[in-house]
Every structure is written in structure tokens, then in C-alpha cells.
CSV table of C-alpha atoms and ligand atoms in Angstrom, one decimal:
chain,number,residue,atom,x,y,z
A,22,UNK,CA,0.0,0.0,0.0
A,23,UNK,CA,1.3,3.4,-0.8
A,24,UNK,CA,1.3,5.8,2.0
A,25,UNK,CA,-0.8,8.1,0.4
A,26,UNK,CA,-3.0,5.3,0.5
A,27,UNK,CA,-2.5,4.5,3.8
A,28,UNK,CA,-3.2,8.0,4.9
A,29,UNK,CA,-6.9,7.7,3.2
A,30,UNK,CA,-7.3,4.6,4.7
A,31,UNK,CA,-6.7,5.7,8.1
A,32,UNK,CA,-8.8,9.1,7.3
A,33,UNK,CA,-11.7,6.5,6.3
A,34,UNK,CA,-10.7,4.2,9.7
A,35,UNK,CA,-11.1,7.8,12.0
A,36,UNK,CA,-14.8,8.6,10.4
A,37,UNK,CA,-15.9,5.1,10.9
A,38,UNK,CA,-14.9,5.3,14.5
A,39,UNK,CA,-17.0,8.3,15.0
A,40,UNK,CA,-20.1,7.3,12.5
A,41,UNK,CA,-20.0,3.7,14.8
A,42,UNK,CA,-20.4,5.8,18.4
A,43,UNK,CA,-23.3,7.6,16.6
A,44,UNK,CA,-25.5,4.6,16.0
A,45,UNK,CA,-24.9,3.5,19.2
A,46,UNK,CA,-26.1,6.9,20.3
A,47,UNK,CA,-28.9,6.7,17.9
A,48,UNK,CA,-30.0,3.7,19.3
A,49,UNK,CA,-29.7,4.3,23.2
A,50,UNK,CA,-32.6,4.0,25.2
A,51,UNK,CA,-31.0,4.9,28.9
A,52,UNK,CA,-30.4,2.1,30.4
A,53,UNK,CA,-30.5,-0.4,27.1
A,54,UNK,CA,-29.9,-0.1,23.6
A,55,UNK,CA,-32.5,-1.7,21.2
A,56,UNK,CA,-30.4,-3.6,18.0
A,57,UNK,CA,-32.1,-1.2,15.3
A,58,UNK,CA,-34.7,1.3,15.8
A,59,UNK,CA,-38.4,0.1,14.7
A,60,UNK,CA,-37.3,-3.9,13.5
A,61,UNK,CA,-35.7,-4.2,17.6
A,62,UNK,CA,-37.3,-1.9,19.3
A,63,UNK,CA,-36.4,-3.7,22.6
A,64,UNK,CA,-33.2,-5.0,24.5
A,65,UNK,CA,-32.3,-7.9,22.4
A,66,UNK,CA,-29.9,-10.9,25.4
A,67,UNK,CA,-26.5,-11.6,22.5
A,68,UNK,CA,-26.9,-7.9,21.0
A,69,UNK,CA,-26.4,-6.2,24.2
A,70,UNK,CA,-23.5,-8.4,25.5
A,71,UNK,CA,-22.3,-7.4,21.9
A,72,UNK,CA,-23.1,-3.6,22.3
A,73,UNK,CA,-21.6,-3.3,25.5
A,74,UNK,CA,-18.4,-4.2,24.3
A,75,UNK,CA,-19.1,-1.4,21.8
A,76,UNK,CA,-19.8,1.1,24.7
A,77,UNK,CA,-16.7,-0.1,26.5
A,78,UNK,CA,-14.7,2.1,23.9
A,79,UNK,CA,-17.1,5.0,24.5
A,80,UNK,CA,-18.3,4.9,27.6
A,81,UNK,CA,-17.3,2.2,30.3
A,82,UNK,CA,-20.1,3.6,32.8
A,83,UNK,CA,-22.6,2.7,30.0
A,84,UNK,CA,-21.2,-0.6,28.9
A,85,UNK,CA,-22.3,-1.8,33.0
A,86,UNK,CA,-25.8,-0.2,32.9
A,87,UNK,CA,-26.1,-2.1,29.5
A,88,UNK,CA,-25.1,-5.6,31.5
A,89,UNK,CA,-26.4,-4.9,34.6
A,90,UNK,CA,-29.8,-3.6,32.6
A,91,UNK,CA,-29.9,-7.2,31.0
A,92,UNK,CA,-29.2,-9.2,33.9
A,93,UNK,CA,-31.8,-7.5,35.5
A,94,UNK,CA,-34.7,-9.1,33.8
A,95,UNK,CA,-33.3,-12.9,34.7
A,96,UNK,CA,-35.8,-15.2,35.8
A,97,UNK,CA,-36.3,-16.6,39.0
A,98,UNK,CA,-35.1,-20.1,37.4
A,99,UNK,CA,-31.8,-18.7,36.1
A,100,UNK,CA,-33.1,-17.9,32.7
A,101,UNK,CA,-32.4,-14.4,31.2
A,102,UNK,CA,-34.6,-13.9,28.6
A,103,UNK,CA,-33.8,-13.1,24.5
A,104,UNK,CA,-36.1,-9.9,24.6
A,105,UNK,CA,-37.1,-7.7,27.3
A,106,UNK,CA,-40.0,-5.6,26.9
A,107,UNK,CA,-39.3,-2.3,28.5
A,108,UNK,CA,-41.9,-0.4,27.2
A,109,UNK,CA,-44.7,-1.1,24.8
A,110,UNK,CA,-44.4,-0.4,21.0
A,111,UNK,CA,-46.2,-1.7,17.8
A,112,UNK,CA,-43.6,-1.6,15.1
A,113,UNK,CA,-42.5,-5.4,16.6
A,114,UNK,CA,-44.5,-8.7,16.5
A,115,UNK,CA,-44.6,-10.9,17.9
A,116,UNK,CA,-44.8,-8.7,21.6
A,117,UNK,CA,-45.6,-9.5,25.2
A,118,UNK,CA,-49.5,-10.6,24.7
A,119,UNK,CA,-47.9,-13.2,22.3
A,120,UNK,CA,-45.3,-14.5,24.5
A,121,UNK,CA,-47.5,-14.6,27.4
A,122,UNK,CA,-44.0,-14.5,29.7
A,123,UNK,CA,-44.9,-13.1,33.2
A,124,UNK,CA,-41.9,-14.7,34.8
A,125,UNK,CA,-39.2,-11.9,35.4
A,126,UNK,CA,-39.2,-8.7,36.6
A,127,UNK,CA,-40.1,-7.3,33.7
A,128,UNK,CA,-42.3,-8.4,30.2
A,129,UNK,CA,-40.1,-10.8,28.1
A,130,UNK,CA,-39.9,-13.5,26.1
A,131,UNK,CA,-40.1,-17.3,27.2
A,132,UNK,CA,-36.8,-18.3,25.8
A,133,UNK,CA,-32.9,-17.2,25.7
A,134,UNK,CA,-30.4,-17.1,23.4
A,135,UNK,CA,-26.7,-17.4,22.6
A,136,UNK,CA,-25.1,-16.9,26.4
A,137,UNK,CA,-21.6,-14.7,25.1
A,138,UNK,CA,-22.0,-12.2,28.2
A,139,UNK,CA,-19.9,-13.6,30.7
A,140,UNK,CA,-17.1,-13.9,28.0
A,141,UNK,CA,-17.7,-9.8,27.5
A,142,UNK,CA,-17.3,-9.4,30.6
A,143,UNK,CA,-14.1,-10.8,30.8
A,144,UNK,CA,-12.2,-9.2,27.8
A,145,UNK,CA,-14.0,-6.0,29.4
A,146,UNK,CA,-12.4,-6.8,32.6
A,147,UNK,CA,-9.4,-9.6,33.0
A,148,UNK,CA,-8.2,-8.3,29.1
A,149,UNK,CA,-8.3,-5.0,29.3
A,150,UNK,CA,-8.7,-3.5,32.9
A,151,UNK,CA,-9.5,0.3,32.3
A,152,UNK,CA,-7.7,2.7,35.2
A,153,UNK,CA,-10.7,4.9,34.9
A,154,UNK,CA,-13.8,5.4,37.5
A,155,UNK,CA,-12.6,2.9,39.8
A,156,UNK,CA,-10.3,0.9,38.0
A,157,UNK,CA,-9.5,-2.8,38.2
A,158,UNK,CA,-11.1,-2.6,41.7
A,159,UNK,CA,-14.2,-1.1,40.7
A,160,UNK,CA,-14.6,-3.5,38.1
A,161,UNK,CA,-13.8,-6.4,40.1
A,162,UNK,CA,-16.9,-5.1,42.6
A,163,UNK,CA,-19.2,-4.9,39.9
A,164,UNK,CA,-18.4,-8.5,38.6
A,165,UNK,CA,-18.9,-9.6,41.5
A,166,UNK,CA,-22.3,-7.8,41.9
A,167,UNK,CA,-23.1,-10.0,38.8
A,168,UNK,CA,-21.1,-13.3,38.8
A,169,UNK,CA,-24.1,-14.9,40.8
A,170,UNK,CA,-26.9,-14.4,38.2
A,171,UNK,CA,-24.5,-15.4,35.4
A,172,UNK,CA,-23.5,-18.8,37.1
A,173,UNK,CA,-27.3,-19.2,37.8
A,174,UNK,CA,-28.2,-18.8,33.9
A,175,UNK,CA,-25.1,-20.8,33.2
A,176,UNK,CA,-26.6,-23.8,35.3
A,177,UNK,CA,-30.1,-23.0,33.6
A,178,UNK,CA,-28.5,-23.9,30.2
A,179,UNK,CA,-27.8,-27.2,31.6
A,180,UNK,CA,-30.4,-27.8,33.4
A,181,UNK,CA,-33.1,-27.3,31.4
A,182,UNK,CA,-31.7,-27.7,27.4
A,183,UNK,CA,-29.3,-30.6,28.6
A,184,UNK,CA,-31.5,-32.4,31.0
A,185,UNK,CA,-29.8,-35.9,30.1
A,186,UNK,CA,-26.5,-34.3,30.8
A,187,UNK,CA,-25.1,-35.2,26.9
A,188,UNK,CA,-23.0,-32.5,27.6
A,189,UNK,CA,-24.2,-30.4,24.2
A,190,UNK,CA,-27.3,-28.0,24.5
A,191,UNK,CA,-30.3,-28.3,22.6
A,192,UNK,CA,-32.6,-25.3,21.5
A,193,UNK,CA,-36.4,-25.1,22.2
A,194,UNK,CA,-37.2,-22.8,19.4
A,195,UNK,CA,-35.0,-21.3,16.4
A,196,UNK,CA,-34.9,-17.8,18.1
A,197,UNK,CA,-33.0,-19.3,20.7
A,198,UNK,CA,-30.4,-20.2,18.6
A,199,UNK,CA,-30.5,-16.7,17.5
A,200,UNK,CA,-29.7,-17.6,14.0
A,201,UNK,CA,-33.4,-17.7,13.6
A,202,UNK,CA,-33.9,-18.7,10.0
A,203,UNK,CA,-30.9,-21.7,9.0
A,204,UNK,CA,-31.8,-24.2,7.0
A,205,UNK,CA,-30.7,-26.6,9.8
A,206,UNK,CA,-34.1,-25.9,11.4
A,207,UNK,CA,-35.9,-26.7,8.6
A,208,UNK,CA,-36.6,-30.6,8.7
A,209,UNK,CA,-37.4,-30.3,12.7
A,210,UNK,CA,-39.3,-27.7,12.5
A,211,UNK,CA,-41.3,-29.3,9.2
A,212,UNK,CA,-43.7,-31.6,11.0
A,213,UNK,CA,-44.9,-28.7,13.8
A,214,UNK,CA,-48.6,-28.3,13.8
A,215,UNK,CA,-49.2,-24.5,13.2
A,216,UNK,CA,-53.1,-24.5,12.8
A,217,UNK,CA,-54.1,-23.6,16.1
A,218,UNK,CA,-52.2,-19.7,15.9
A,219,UNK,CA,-54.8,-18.1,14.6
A,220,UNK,CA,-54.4,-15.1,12.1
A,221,UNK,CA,-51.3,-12.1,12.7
A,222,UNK,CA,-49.8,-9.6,11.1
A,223,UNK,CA,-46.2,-9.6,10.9
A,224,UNK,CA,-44.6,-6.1,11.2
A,225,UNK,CA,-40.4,-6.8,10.2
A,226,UNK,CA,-42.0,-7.5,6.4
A,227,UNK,CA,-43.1,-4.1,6.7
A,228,UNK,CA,-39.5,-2.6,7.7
A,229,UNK,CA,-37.3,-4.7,5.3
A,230,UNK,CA,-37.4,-6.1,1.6
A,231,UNK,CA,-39.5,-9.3,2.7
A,232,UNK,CA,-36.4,-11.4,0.2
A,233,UNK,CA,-34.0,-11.1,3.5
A,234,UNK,CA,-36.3,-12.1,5.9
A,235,UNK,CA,-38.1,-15.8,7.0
A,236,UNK,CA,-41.0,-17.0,4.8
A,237,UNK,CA,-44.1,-16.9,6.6
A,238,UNK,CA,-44.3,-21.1,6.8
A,239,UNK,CA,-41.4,-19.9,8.9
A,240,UNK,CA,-43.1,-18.1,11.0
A,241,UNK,CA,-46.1,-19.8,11.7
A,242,UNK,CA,-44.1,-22.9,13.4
A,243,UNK,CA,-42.3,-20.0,15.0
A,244,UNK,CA,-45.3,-18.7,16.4
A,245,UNK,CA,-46.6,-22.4,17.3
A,246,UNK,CA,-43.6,-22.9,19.3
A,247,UNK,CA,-44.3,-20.0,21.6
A,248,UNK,CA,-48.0,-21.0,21.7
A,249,UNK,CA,-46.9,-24.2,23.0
A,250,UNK,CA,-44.4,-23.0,25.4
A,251,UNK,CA,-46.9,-20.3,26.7
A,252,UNK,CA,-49.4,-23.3,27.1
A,253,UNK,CA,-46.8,-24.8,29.1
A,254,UNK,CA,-46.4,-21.6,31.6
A,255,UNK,CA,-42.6,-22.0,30.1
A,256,UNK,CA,-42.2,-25.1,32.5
A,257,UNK,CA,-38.3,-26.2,31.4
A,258,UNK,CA,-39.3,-29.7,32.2
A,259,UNK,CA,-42.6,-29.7,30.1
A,260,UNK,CA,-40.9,-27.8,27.2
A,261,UNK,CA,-37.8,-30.7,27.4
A,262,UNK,CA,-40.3,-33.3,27.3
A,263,UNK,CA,-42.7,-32.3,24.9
A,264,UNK,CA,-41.8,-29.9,22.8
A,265,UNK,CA,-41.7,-30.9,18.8
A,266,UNK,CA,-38.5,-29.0,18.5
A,267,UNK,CA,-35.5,-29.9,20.4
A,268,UNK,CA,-32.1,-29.8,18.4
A,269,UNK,CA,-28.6,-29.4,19.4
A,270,UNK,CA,-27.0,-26.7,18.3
A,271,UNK,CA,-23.7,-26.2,17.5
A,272,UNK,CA,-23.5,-22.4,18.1
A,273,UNK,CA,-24.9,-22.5,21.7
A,274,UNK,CA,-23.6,-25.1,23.0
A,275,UNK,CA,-19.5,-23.5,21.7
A,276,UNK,CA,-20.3,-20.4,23.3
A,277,UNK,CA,-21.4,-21.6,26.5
A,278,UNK,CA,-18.4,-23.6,26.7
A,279,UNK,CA,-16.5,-20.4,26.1
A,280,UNK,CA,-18.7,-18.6,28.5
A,281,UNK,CA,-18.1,-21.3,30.9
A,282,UNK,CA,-14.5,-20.8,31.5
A,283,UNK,CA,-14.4,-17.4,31.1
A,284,UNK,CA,-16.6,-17.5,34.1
A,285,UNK,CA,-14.3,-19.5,36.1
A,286,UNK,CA,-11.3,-17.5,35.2
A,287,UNK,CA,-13.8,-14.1,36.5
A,288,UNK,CA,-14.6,-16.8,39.5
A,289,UNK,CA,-11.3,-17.2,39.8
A,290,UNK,CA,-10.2,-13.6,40.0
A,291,UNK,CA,-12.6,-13.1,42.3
A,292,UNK,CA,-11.2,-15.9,45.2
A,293,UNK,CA,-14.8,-17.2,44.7
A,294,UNK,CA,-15.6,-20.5,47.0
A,295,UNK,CA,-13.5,-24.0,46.0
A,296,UNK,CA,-17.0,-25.5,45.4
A,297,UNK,CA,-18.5,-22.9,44.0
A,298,UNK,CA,-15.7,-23.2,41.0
A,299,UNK,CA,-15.5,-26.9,41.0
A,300,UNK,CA,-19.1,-27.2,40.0
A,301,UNK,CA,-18.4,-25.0,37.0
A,302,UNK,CA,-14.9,-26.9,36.5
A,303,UNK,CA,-17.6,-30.0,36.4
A,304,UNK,CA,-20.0,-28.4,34.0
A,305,UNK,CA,-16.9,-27.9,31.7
A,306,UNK,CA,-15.9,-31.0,31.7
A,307,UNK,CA,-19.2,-32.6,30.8
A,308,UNK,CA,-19.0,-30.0,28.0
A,309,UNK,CA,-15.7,-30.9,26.5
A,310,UNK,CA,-16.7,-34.8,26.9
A,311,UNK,CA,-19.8,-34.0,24.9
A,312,UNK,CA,-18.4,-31.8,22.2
A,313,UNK,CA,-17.0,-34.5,19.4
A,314,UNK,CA,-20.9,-35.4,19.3
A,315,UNK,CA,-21.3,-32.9,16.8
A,316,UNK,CA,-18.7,-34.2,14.6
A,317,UNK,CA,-20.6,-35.2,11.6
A,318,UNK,CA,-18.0,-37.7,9.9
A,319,UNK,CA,-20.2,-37.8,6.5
A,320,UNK,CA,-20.2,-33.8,6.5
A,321,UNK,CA,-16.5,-33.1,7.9
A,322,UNK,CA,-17.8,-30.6,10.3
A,323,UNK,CA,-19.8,-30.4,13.1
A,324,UNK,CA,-23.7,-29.8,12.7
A,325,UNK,CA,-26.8,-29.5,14.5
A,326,UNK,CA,-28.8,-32.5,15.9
A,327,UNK,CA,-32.4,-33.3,15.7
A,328,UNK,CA,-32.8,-35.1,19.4
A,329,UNK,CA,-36.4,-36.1,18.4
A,330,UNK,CA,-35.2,-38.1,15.6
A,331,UNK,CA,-31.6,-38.7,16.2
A,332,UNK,CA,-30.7,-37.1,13.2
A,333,UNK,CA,-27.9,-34.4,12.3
A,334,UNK,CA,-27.9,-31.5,9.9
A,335,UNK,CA,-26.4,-32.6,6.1
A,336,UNK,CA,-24.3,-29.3,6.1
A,337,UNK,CA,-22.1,-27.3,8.5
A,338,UNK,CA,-22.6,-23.6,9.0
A,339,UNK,CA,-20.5,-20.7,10.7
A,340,UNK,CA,-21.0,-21.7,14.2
A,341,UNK,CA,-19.1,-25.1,13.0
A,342,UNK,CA,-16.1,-22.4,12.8
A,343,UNK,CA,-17.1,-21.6,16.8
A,344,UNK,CA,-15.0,-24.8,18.0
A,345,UNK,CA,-11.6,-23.2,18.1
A,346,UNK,CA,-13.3,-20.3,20.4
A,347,UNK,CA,-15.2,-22.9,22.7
A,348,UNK,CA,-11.4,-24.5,23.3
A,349,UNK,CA,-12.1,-27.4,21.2
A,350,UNK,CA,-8.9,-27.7,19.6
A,351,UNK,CA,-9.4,-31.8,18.0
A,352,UNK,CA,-11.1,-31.0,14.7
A,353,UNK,CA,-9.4,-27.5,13.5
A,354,UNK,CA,-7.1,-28.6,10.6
A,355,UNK,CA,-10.4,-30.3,9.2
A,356,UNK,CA,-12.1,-27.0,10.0
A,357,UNK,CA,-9.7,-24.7,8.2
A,358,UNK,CA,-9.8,-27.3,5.5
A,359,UNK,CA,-13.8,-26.3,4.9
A,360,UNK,CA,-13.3,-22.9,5.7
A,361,UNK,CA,-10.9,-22.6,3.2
A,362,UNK,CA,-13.3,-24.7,0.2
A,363,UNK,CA,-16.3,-22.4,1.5
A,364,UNK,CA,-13.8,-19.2,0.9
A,365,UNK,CA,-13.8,-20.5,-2.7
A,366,UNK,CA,-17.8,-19.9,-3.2
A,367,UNK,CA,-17.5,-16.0,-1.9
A,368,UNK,CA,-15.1,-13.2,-1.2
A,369,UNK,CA,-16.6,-12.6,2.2
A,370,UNK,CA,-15.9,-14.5,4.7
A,371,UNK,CA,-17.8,-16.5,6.8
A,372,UNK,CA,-21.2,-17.3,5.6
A,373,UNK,CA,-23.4,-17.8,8.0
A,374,UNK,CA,-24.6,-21.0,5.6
A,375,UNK,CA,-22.3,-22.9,3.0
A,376,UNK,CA,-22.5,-22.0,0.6
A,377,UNK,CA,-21.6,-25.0,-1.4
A,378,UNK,CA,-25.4,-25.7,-0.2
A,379,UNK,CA,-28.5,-25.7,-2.5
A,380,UNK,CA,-30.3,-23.8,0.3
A,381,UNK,CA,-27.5,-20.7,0.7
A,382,UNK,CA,-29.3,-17.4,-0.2
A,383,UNK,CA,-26.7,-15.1,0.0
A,384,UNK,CA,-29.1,-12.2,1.0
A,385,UNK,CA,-31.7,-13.9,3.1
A,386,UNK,CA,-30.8,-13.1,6.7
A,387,UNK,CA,-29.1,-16.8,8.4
A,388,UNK,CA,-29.3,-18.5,5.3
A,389,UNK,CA,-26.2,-17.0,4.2
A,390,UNK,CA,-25.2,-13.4,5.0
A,391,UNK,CA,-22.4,-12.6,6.8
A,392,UNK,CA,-22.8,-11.6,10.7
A,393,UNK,CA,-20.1,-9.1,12.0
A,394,UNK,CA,-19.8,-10.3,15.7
A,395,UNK,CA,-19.8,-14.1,14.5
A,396,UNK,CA,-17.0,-13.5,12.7
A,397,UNK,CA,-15.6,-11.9,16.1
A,398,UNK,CA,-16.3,-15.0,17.9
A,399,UNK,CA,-14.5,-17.5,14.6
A,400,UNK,CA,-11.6,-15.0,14.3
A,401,UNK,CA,-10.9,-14.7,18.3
A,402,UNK,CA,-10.7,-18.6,18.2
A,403,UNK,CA,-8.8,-19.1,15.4
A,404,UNK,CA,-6.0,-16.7,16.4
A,405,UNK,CA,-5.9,-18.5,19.9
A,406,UNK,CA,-5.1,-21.8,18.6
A,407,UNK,CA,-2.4,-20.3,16.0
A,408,UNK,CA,-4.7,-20.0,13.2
A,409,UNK,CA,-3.7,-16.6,12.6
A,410,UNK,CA,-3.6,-16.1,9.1
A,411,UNK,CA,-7.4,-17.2,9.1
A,412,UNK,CA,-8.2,-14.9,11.7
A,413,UNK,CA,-6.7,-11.9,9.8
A,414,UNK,CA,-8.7,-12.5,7.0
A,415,UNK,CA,-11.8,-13.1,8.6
A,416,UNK,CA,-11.2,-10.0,10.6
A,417,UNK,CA,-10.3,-8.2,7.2
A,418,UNK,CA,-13.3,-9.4,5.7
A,419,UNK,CA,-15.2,-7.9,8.1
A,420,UNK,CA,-13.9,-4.6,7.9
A,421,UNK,CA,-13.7,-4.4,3.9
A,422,UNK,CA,-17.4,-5.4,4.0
A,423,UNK,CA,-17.9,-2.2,6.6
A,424,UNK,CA,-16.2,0.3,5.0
A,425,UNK,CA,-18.3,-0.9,1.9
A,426,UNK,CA,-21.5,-0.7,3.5
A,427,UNK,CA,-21.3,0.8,7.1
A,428,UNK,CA,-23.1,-0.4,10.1
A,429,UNK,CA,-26.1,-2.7,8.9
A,430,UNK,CA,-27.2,-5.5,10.3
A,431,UNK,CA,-25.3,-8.5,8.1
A,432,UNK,CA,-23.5,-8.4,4.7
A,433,UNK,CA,-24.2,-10.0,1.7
A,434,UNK,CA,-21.1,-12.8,1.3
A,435,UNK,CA,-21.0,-12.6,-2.0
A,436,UNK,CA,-20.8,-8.7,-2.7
A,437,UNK,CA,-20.4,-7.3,0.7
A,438,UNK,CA,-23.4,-5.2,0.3
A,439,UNK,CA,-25.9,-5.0,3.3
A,440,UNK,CA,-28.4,-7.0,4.4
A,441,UNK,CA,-31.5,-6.8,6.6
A,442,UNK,CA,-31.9,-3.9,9.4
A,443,UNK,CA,-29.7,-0.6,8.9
A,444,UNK,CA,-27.9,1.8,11.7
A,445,UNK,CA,-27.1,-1.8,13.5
A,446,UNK,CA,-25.8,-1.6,17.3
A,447,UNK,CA,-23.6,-4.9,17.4
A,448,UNK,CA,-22.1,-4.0,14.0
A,449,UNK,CA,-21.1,-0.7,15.3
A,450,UNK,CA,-20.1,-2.0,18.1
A,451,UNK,CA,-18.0,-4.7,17.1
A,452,UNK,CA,-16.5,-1.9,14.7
A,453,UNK,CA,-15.5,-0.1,18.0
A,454,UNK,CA,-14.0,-3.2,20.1
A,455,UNK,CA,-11.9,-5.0,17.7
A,456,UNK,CA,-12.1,-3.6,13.9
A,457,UNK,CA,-11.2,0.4,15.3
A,458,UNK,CA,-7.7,-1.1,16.6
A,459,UNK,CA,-6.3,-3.0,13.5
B,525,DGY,C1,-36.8,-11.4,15.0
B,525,DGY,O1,-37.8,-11.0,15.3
B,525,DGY,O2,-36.4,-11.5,13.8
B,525,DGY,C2,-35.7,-11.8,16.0
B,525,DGY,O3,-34.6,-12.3,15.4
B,525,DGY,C3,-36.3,-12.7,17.0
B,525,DGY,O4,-35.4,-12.7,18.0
């Protein structure tokens, strides 16, 4: 690069920075920030852990109210929920009548979704300890003001999507997995009896070009899961029993393993008590014993599993590429192997879908665009376990794809364009934590 071109790209690099801290402004609500105005207009569970690492750069005081905000709302079982309703608003279906989720503190939903908080909290804490308002000590009050309800929804994972103790975590409805639309839900979501949801109105169709989002066969068996799970008063054990969906899922159960021992290194930190961190030590364990059941010889990756009929997914998809950041270290020359035959099928990397696949839609929201903070979570592991070329290019993906198309809420894989919801908070804020500082 010539330095007159690196002078313009660092000019471009310094507005990005400031345009990134503006849609998190944009789309501060206090104590929260909602994903996008209008599509999200609530606190979204995996976008706020996202944001706050965002805010960290901006604002550490407002990177805790956004944790402490979200933690707030956690169930009495441990559970902390994938939307909180803090105030009413009609631009989003399906809301709190629908989800019929009296539970918390507050109007939610009935399920959760991806648990990457406690690993936030860490890199905001044990990576990179600010001197600021309080410091290390003032930090290390706070996490301890929190660790509780995080080793409570921790447990809850296991507990209730991992009753049998297989050591991977199943999913009670796509939303959980928070890659809502994959084609891995497909098949066990097919046979789901949607006649009894009566007529609705969806509003996102309304908001974005209806081509990026779900079909609406999609979202009837959506809307049939939460009917069944409000039926159930959102009983854990009548949910794991009976409901028709109930598939492993690769993505969850990597990040909670992350989660998990980034909660025992914050335990550790802490001097928490020897049984207190043994128990997590345990759940860990049971974790990495459980893993290599994802490994899907006939695919070469690891996939989902549908526990109702014992079957796994045909096809990997990004969160296969999780493994390196869950610590699973077995599988990743194979991995790299398929990342590097997917890299073949588009210049941006990853794909949330393969894109190899008959089913990749390169502009339909998880069935193949490209999620900034997933490719946070593949890069991060990659360069752990001395991947680090990978990484690089994942990471310069990322940023090529932003500085093509700003802040919106995913990226088309195969022209970087965007996809789905503009003025996106975890774009923006992953812009802010990790692509700001290359
Ligand atoms: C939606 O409504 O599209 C959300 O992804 C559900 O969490």
C-alpha cells in the first residue's frame, strides 16, 4: 500500500470510529440499547452483550448499565430472557401478549439465546482493565455484583436444554439459537402443527425487503412454538419433554463452553468459594466430553442434531467455525480445510450457511449473509489456537465489508453489500472493540 493510500485509509478508519459511536447513540434507550430502531425496538440478550463491548470504547459507565440492565430481567429459574419488553411499541411482532411471559421482573420473552455475556465481561475486565472510574477494583466489585446471576443462567442452560446431561445444548425454538432462519431448522421444525395460531400480522416484512427475511411457513411454526411453550407456563421440564423442537445446536452449545470458563477465570479472579468453582470446573468438563458429538463424519464438520429423531444437519454452518473459540482444539485442521473450500464460493468470509449448499441465499438473513460479531467470535478462536492467518482474513473481511457498507445488520457474502436492518448496534459495536484497533 502506498502511504498516500495509507493516509486515506486511516482518514476513512477515524470517520468510521466516530459514524459507529453515533449509532450507538442513535439507538440508546437509557439504560439499554435496542439492535435497530423500529425492526428491535427492545433490549435484544446476544446484541447487548455485543453492544456493551461497543460502549466499553465509548463509555465504560454505559457498557455496565447495559449488563447490569440485561441481567436484570433474569428469571427466577436462572433464565435471562432473549427480549425484554421495557416499554410497549407496535412496530415489533410478535410482543408480550404473544409471548404470554410473566416470569421476570419485567415483560419478556419465554426463551434465551446465545449466552456470550460472561465472555464480555471478561475481555472488558481480565483483558483489558481500564484505570478509569474505579479501576481494576471497581470493576472487580461490579463482577462480583453479577457473577451470581450469570453462574445461575449458566446452570439454567444445563439444566433445562441438557436435561440428560449429553453435555451439548439443545434449542427449544430457532430464536434461541439466534440464527433464527438456517436451513438446519428446517426438517425439525417441518412436521410442527401451526393450525391452532390463529391469524397475525407480521410487522419486520413491513421494515425490510421481505427477500432477506423468514417466509411466513417460517413463522407460523415460530409462532406455534411460543404458543406451546406459553401453554406450558414456560415449565423447562414440560418444554424438554414435549416440545416438537429440540435440536442441538452447535453455536450454543460453543459459546457456553467459552462462556463457561471465562466465568471461572472471572470466579477465579474473584477468590470465589472451592465448590462454588468446582461445579463450574464439572460443567466444563461434561461439556468438553460432549463436544466430538457434533462431529458429523459424512459432512466433515460439526452440525446440529435433531434429538427427536436422532438425526444431524447434512451441512455445516458458521458456528461449526465456533469450536476453536469454545477451546475445542481436536477437529481445526479439518475445519480450516472447509473454511478454506467455502472461501472459494465468496469473497466474504464467513457465511453464515455454506455456501456450497442448495439452500444458501446469499441475502436472506441466516441463510447465508455474513454476521459481523460471529465473525468476532470465529476470528478470536482461530487466532488462539495459531490460526492466525485465518483470523486476519476473517477480521479483514469484516472490515472491507464495513467500510463498503457501514453499520447494517449483516452483509451479503458474495458482494459485501448490506443485508437486513440498517444503523445496527452490534455492527457498530463490534467496529468499535476490535475492527477500530487493527
Ligand atoms: C426477529 O424477530 O427477527 C428476531 O430475530 C427474534 O429474536
Amino acid at each position: 500500500m502506498s502511504s498516500v493510500e495509507e493516509v486515506d485509509l486511516a482518514h476513512r478508519i477515524a470517520v468510521m470510529g466516530q459514524r459507529a459511536k453515533r449509532v450507538l447513540e442513535d439507538n440508546d434507550r437509557g439504560s439499554y440499547t435496542v439492535p435497530t430502531a423500529k425492526l428491535y425496538p427492545f433490549q435484544w440478550n446476544w446484541d447487548s452483550a455485543f453492544v456493551a463491548l461497543g460502549w466499553a470504547e465509548v463509555d465504560r459507565e454505559r457498557a455496565w448499565l447495559e449488563i447490569e440492565t440485561l441481567l436484570s430481567a433474569q428469571w427466577p429459574s436462572g433464565m435471562v430472557p432473549h427480549i425484554v419488553f421495557w416499554t410497549r411499541e407496535d412496530t415489533y411482532f410478535p410482543g408480550p401478549d404473544t409471548w404470554r411471559a410473566e416470569h421476570g421482573p419485567q415483560p419478556s420473552s419465554g426463551i434465551s439465546q446465545p449466552p456470550v455475556l460472561a465472555s464480555v465481561l471478561r475481555q472488558l475486565t481480565l483483558e483489558h482493565p481500564h484505570s478509569s472510574d474505579g479501576g481494576v477494583a471497581g470493576d472487580k466489585a461490579r463482577v462480583a455484583a453479577v457473577f451470581d446471576a450469570l453462574n445461575r443462567w449458566h446452570q439454567w442452560w444445563h439444566t433445562a436444554r441438557d436435561p440428560k446431561g449429553l453435555g451439548v445444548i439443545a434449542i427449544s425454538h430457532p430464536w434461541e439459537s439466534g440464527r433464527d432462519n438456517l436451513p438446519d431448522w428446517d426438517i425439525p421444525a417441518a412436521a410442527i402443527d401451526a393450525s391452532g395460531i390463529g391469524p397475525y400480522e407480521r410487522r419486520d416484512t413491513e421494515l425490510v425487503d421481505a427477500s432477506m427475511r423468514p417466509h411466513k411457513h417460517d413463522y407460523d411454526r415460530y409462532l406455534a412454538l411460543v404458543k406451546f411453550g406459553a401453554d406450558q407456563g414456560w415449565d423447562d421440564a414440560a418444554i424438554a419433554a414435549g416440545n416438537e423442537f429440540w435440536v442441538v445446536d452447535p453455536g450454543i452449545t460453543a459459546i457456553l463452553l467459552r462462556a463457561e470458563r471465562d466465568l471461572l477465570k472471572l470466579g477465579l479472579w474473584l477468590g470465589r468459594d472451592a465448590d462454588e468453582l468446582a461445579s463450574i470446573s464439572l460443567r466444563i468438563e461434561r461439556m468438553e466430553g460432549g463436544y466430538d458429538r457434533m462431529w458429523n463424519p459424512e459432512a466433515g464438520t460439526y452440525t446440529s442434531i435433531d434429538l427427536r429423531s436422532g438425526d444431524y444437519a447434512s451441512t455445516g454452518t458458521s458456528a461449526s467455525f465456533l469450536a476453536a473459540y469454545a477451546g475445542v482444539t481436536e477437529r481445526t485442521s479439518a475445519l480450516v480445510d472447509e473454511l478454506s473450500a467455502w472461501s472459494e464460493h465468496c469473497p466474504f468470509l464467513v457465511p453464515s450457511f455454506d455456501p456450497r449448499d442448495s439452500r444458501f441465499e446469499p441475502n436472506r438473513y441466516w441463510r447465508g449473509p455474513v454476521w459481523a460479531m460471529v465473525n468476532y467470535m470465529i476470528s478470536t478462536g482461530l487466532a488462539e489456537v495459531g490460526e492466525g492467518e485465518w483470523a486476519d482474513r476473517i477480521r479483514l473481511s469484516t472490515r472491507e465489508m464495513m467500510l463498503q457498507s457501514g453499520f447494517p445488520e449483516s452483509f451479503s457474502p458474495t458482494t459485501g453489500e448490506s443485508v437486513g436492518g440498517l444503523h445496527f448496534a452490534w455492527t457498530a459495536a463490534i467496529w468499535l472493540s476490535w475492527l477500530n484497533r487493527m
